[in-house]
XYZ file of N, CA and C in Angstrom:
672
model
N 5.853 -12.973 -16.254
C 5.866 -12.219 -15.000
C 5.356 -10.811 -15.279
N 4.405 -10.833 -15.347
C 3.439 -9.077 -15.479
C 3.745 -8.086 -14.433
N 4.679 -7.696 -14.838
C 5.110 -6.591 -14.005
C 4.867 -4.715 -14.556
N 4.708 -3.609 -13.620
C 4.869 -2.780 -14.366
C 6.279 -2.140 -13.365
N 6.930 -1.633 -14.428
C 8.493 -1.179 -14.458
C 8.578 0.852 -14.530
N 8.975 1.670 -13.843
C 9.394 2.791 -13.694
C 10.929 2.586 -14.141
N 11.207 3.334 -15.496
C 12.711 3.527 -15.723
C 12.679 4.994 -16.169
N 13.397 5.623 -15.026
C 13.909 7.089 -15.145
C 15.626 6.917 -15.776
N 15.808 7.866 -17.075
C 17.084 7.721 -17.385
C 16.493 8.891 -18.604
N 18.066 10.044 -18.618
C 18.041 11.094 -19.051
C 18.649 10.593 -20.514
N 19.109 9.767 -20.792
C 19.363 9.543 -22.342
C 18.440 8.391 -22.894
N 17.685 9.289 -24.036
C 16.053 9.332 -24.520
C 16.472 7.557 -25.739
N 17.622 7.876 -25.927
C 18.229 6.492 -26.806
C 17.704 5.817 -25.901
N 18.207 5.592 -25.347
C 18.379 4.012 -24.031
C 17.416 4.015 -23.465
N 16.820 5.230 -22.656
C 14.976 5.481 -22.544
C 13.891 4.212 -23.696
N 14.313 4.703 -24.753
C 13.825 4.281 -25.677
C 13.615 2.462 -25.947
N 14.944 2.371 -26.135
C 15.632 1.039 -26.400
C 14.985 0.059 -25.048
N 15.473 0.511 -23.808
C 14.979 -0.438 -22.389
C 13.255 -0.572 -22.708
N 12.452 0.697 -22.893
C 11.015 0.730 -23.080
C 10.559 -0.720 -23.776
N 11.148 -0.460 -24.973
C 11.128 -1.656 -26.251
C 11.341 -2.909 -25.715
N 12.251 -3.261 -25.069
C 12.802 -4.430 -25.061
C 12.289 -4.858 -24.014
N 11.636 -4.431 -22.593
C 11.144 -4.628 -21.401
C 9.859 -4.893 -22.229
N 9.066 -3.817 -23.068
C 7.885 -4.324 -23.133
C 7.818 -5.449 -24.017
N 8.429 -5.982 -24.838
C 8.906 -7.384 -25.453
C 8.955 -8.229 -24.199
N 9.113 -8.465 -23.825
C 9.311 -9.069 -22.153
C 7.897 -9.492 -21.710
N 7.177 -8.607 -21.642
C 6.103 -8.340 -21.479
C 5.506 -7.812 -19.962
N 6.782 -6.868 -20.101
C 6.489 -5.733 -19.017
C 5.761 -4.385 -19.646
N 4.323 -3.646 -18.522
C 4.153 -2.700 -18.797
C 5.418 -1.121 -18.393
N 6.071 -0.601 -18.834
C 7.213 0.153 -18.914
C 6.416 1.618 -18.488
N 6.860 2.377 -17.736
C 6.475 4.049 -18.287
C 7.845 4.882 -17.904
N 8.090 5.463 -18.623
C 9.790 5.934 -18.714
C 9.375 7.598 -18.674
N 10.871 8.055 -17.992
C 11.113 9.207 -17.598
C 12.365 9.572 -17.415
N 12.703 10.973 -18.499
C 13.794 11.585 -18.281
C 14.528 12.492 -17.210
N 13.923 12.321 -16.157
C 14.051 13.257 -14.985
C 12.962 12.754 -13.652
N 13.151 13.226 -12.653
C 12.222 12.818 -11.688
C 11.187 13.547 -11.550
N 10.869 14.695 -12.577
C 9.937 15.595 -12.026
C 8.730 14.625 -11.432
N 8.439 14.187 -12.385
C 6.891 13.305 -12.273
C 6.788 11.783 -11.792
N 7.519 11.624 -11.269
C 8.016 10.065 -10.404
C 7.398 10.021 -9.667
N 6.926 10.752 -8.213
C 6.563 10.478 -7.420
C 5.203 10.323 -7.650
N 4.642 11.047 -8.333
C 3.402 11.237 -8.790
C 2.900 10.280 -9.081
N 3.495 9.274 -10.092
C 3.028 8.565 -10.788
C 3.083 6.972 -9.241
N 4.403 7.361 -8.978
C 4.129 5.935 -7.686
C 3.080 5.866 -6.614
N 2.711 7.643 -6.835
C 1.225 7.824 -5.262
C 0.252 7.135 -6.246
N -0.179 7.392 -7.462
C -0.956 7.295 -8.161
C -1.243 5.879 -9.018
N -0.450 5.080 -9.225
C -0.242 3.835 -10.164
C 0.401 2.626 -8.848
N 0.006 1.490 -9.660
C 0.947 0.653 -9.284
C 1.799 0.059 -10.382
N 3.433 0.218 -9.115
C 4.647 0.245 -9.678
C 5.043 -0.945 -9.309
N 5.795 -1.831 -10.145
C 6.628 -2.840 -9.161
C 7.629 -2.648 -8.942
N 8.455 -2.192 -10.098
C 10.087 -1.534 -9.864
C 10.348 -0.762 -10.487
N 11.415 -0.234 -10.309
C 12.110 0.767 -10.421
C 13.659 0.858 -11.080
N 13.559 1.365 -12.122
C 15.229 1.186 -12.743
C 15.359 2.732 -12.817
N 16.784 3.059 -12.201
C 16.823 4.628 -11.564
C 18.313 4.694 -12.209
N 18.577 5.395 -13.002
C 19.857 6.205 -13.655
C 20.528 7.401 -12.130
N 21.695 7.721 -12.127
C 21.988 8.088 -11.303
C 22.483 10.029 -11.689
N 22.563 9.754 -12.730
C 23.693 10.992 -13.065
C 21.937 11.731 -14.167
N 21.173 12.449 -13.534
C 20.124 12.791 -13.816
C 20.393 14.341 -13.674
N 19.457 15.087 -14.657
C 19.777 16.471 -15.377
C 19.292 17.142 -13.259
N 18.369 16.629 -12.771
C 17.598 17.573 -11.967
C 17.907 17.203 -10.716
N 18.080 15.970 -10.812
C 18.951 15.429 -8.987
C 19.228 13.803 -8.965
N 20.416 13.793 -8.232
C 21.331 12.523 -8.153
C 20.404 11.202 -7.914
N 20.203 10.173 -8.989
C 19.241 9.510 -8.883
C 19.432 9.035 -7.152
N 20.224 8.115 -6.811
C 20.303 7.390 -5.433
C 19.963 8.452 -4.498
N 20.186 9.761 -4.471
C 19.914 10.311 -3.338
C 18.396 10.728 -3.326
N 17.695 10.712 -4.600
C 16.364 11.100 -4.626
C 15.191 9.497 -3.809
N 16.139 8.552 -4.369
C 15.348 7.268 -4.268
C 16.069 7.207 -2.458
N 16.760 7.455 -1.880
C 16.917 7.966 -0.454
C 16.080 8.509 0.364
N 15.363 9.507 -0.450
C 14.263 10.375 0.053
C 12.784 9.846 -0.302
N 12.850 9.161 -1.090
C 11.779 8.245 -1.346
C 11.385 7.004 0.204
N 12.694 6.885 -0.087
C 13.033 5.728 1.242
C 12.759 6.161 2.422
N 12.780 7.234 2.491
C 12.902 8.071 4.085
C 10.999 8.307 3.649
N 10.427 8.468 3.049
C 8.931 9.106 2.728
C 8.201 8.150 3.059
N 8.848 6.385 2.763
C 8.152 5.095 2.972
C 8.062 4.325 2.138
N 8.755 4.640 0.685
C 8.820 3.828 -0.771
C 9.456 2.410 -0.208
N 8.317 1.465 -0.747
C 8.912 0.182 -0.708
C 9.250 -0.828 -1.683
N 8.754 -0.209 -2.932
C 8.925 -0.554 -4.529
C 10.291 -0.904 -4.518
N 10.973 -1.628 -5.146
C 12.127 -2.564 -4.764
C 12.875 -1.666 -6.397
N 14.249 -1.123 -6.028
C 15.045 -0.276 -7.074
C 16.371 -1.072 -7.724
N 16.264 -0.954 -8.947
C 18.178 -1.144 -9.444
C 18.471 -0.122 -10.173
N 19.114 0.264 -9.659
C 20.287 1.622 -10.332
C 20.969 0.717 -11.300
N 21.234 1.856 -12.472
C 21.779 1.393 -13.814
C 22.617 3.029 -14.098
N 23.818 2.127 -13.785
C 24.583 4.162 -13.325
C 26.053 3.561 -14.369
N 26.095 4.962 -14.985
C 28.168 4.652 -14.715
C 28.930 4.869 -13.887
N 28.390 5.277 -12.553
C 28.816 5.303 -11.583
C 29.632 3.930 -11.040
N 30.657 3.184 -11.410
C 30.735 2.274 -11.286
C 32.138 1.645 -10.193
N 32.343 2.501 -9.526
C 33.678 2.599 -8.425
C 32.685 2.056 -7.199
N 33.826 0.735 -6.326
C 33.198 0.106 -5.632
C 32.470 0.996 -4.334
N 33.215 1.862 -4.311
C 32.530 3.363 -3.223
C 31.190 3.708 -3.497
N 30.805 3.698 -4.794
C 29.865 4.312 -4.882
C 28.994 3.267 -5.797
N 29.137 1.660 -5.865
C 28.002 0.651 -6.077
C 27.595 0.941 -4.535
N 28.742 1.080 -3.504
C 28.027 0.938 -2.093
C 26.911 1.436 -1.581
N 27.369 2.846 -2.192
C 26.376 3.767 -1.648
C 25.278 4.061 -2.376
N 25.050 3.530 -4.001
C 23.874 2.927 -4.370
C 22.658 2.309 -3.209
N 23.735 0.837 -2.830
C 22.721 -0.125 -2.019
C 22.462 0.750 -0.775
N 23.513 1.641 -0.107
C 22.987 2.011 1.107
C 21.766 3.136 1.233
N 21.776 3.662 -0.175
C 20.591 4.432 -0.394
C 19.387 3.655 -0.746
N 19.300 2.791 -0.819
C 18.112 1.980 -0.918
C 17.996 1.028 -2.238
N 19.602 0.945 -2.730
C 19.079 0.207 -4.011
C 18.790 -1.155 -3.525
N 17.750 -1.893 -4.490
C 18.233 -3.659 -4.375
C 19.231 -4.242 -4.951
N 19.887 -3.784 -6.149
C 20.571 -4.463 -7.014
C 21.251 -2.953 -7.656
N 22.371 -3.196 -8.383
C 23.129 -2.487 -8.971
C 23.478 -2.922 -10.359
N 23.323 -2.098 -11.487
C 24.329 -2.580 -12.714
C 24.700 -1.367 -13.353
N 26.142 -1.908 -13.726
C 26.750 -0.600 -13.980
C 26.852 -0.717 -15.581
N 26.898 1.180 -16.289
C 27.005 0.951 -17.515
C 28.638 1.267 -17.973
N 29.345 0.111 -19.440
C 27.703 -0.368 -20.526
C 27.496 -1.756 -19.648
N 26.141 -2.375 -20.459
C 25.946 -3.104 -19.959
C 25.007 -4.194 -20.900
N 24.836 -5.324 -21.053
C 23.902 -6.630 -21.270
C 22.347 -6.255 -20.847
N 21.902 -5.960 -21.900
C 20.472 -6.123 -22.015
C 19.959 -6.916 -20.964
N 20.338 -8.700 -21.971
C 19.733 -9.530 -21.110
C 20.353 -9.806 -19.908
N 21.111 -9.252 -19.188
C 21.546 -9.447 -17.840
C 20.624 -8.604 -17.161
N 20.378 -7.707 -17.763
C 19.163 -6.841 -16.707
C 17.958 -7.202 -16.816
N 17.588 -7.715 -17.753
C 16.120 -8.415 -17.583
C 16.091 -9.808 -16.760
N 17.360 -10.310 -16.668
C 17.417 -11.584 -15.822
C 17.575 -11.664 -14.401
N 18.074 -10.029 -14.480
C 17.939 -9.574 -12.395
C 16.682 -8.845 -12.535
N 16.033 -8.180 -13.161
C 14.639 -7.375 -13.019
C 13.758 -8.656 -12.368
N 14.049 -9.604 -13.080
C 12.907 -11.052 -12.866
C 13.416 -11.740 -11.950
N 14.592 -11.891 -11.197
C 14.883 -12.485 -9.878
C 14.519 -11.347 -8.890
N 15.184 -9.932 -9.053
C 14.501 -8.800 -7.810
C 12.839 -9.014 -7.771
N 12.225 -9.193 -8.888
C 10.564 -9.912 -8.805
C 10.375 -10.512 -7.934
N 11.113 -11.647 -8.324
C 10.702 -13.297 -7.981
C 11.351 -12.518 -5.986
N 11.844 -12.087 -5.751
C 12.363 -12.358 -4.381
C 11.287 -11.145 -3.758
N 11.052 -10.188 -4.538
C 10.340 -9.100 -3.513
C 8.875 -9.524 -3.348
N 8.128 -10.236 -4.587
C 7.052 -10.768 -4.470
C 6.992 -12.059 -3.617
N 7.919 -12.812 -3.524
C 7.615 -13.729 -2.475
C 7.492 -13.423 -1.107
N 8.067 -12.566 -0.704
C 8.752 -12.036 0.608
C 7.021 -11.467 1.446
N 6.160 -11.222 -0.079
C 5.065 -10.664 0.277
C 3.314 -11.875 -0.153
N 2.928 -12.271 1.083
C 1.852 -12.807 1.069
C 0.822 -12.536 0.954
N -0.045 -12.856 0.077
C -1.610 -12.298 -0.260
C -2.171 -11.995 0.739
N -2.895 -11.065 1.002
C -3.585 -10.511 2.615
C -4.803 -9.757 1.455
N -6.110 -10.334 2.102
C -7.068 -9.749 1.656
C -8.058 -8.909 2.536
N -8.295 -8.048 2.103
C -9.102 -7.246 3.268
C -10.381 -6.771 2.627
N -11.769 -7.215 3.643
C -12.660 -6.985 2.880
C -14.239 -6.224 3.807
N -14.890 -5.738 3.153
C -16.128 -5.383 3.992
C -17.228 -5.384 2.992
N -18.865 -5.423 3.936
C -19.465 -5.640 2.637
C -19.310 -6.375 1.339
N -19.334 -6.086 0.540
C -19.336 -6.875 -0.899
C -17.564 -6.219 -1.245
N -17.118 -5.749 -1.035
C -15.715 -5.041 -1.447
C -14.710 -5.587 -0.607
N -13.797 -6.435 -1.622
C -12.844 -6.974 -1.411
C -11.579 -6.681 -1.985
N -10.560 -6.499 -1.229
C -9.303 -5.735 -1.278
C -8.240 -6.728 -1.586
N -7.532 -7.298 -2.641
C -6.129 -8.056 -2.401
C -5.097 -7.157 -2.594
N -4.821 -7.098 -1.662
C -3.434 -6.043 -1.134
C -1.780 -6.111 -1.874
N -1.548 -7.953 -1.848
C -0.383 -7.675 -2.682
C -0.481 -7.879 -4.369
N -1.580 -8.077 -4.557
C -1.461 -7.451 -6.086
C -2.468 -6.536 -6.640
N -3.018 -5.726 -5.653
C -4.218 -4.733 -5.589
C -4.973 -4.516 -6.477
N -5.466 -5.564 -6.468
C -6.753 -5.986 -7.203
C -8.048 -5.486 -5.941
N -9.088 -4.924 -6.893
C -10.586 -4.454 -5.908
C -11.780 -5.614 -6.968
N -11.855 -6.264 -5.599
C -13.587 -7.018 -6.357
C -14.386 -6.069 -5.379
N -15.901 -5.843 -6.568
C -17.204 -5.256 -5.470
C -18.008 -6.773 -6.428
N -18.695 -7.124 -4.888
C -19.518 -8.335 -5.682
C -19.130 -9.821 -6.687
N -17.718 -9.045 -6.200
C -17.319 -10.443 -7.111
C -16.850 -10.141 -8.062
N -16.317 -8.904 -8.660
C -16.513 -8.164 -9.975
C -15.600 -7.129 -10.069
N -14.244 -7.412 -11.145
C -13.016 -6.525 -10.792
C -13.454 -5.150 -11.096
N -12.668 -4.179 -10.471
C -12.883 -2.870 -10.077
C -11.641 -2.016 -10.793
N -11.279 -1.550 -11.708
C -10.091 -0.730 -11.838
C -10.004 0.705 -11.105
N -8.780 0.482 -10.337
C -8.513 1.259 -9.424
C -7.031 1.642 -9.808
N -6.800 3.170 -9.031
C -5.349 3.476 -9.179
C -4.797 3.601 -8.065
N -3.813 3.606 -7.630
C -2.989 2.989 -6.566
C -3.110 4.170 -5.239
N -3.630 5.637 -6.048
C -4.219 5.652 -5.104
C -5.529 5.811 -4.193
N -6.134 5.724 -5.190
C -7.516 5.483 -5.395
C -8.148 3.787 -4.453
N -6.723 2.924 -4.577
C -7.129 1.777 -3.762
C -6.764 1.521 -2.253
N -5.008 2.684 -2.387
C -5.244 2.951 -0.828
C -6.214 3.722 0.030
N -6.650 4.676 -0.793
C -7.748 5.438 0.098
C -9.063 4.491 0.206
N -9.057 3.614 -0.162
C -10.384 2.386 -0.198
C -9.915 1.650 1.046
N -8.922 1.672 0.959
C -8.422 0.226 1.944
C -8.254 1.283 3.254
N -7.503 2.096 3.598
C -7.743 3.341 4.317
C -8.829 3.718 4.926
N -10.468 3.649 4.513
C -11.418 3.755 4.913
C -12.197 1.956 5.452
N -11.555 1.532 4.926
C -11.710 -0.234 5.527
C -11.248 -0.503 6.452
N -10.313 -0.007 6.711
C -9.272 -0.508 8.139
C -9.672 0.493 9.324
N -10.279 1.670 8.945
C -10.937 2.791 9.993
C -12.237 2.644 10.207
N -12.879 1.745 9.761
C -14.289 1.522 9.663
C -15.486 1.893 10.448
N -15.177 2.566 11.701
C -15.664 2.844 12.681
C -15.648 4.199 13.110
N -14.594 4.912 12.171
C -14.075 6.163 12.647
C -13.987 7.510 11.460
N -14.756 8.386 11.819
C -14.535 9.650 11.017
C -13.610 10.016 10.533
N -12.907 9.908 9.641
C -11.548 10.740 8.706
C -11.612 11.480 8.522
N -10.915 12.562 9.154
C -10.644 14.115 8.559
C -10.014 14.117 7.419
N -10.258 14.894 6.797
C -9.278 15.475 5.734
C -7.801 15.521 5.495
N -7.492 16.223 6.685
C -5.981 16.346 7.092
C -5.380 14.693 7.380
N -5.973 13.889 7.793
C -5.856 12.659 7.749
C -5.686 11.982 7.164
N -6.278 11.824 6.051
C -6.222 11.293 4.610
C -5.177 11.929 4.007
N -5.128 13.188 3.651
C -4.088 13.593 3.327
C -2.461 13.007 3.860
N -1.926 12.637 5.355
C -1.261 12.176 5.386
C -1.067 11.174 5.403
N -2.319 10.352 5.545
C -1.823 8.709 5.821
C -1.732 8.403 3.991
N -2.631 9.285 3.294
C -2.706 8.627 1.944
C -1.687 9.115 0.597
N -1.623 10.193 1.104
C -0.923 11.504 -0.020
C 0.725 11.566 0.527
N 0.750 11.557 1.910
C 2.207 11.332 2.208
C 1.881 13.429 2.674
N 1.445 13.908 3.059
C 0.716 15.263 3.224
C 1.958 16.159 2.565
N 2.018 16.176 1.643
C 2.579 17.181 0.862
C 2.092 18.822 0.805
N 2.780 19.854 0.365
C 2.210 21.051 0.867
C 1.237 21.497 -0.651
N 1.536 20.475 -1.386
C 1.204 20.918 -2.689
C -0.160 20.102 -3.239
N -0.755 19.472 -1.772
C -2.015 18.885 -1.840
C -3.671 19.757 -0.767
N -4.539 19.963 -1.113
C -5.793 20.344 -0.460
C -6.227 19.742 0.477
N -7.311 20.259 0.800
C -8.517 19.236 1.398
C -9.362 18.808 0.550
N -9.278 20.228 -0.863
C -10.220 19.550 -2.074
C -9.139 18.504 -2.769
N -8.557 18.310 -2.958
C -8.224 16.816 -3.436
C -8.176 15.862 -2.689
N -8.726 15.586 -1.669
C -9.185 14.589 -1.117
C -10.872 14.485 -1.598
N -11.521 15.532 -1.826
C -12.976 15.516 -1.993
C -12.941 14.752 -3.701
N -11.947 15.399 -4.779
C -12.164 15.064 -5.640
C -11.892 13.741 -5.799
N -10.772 13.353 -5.012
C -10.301 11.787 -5.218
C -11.495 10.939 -4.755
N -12.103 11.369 -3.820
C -13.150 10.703 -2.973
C -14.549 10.241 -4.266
N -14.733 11.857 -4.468
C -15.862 11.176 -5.508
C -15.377 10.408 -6.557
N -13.796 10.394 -7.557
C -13.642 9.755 -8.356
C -13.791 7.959 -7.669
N -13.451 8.261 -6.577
C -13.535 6.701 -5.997
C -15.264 6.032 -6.060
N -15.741 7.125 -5.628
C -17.490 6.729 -5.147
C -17.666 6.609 -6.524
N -17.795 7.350 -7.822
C -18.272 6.637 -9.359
C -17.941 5.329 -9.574
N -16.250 4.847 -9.277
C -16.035 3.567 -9.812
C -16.745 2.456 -8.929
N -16.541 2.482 -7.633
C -17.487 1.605 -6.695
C -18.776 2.156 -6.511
N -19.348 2.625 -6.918
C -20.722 2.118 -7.187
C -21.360 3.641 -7.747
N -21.420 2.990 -9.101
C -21.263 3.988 -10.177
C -23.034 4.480 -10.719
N -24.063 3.625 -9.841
C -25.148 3.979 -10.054
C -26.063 4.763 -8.267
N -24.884 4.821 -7.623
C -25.532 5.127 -6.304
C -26.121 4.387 -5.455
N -26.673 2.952 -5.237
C -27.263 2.446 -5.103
C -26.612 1.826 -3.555
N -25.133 2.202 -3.456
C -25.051 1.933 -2.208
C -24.213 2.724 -0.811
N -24.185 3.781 -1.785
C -23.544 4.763 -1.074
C -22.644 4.044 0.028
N -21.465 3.965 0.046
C -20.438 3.071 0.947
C -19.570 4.272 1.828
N -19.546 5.443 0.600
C -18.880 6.438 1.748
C -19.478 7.511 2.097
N -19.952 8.020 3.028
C -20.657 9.200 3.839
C -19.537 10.111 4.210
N -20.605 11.605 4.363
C -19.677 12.628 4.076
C -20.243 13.245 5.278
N -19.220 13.038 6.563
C -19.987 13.998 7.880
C -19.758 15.357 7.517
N -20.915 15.962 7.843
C -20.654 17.405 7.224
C -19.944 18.150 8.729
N -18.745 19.295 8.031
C -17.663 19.751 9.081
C -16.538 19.090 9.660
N -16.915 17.514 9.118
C -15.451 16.344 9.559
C -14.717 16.415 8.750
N -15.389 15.178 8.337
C -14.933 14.427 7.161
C -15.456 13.577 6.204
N -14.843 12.027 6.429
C -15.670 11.290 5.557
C -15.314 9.780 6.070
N -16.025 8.602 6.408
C -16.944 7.463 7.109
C -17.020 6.342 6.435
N -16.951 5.279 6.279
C -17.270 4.258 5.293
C -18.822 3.680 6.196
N -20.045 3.442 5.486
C -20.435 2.630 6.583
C -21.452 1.598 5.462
């Protein structure tokens, strides 16, 4: 089950140890002692889950993954807390966890719910492909073919693809992109939409030859 796994947890042991043993598994892992750089990495990558420590140096894991929830995060979470009083497994799930395990705890018990929260969030979700021209989009495991021919893309690099596919007809402002794609944060431009844009235009079509996205000058930017 090729999954990639987000585990935020402030003790670098167990950081360590879960990394190891998930990627034995043969999960790709990227671990973090704090949330600074979480969100970042979920606008930017694709995540499948999420293993979220609660008692974190910079803010209360469940209430951060709350605000995630409220932003539109749909990446499926298990808290791995010592938080372990039935009050507060509750309020785990009501903050958005899927699953709960409390520490200490069985290795392999958590790799055996990581792979059922899988098995249930990936089913729940049906392949939907979306395509134009030669560029084809599979949405639930976001994969990009151009021509027939896989494309490495970053997560968000493939929503802003799919973003200009589904508008196909219509000028995108800046400010637009920014929120439908970035989640419009105050700590984003209009030039990082330009830069993301061209990093997108090199990988899909990296010799020019078909120019797919146009740049109205004073708008925005067009797929045509």
């Amino acid at each position: 089950m090729k999954a990639t796994i987000a585990v935020v947890e402030d003790d670098t042991d167990l950081l360590e140890l879960l990394e190891y043993r998930l990627g034995k598994e043969g999960f790709d892992v990227v671990g973090f002692t704090n949330t600074k750089n979480v969100k970042q990495v979920l606008t930017e990558e694709p995540v499948d889950l999420i293993i979220m420590d609660r008692n974190l140096p910079d803010v209360e894991g469940s209430e951060y993954i709350a605000m995630l929830r409220y932003q539109g995060l749909k990446t499926p979470v298990i808290f791995l807390s010592a938080k372990d009083s039935n009050a507060q497994v509750q309020e785990g799930f009501l903050r958005g966890g899927d699953d709960y395990i409390t520490k200490p705890f069985e290795i392999d018990e958590l790799i055996l719910r990581i792979k059922a929260v899988l098995r249930r969030t990936r089913g729940e979700e049906e392949e939907q492909v979306v395509t134009y021209r030669d560029i084809e989009l599979h949405l639930h495991s976001r994969e990009a073919f151009i021509s027939g021919l896989s494309v490495e893309l970053t997560k968000l690099e493939f929503n802003l693809l799919r973003t200009f596919i589904e508008n196909r007809t219509t000028v995108l402002r800046r400010d637009y992109l920014l929120k439908s794609v970035w989640g419009k944060s105050d700590s984003y431009q209009g030039r990082t939409v330009n830069v993301a844009i061209n990093r997108l235009k090199e990988k899909i079509d990296p010799d020019k030859s078909k120019d797919y996205i146009k740049t109205v000058r004073g708008i925005g930017y067009m797929i045509r």
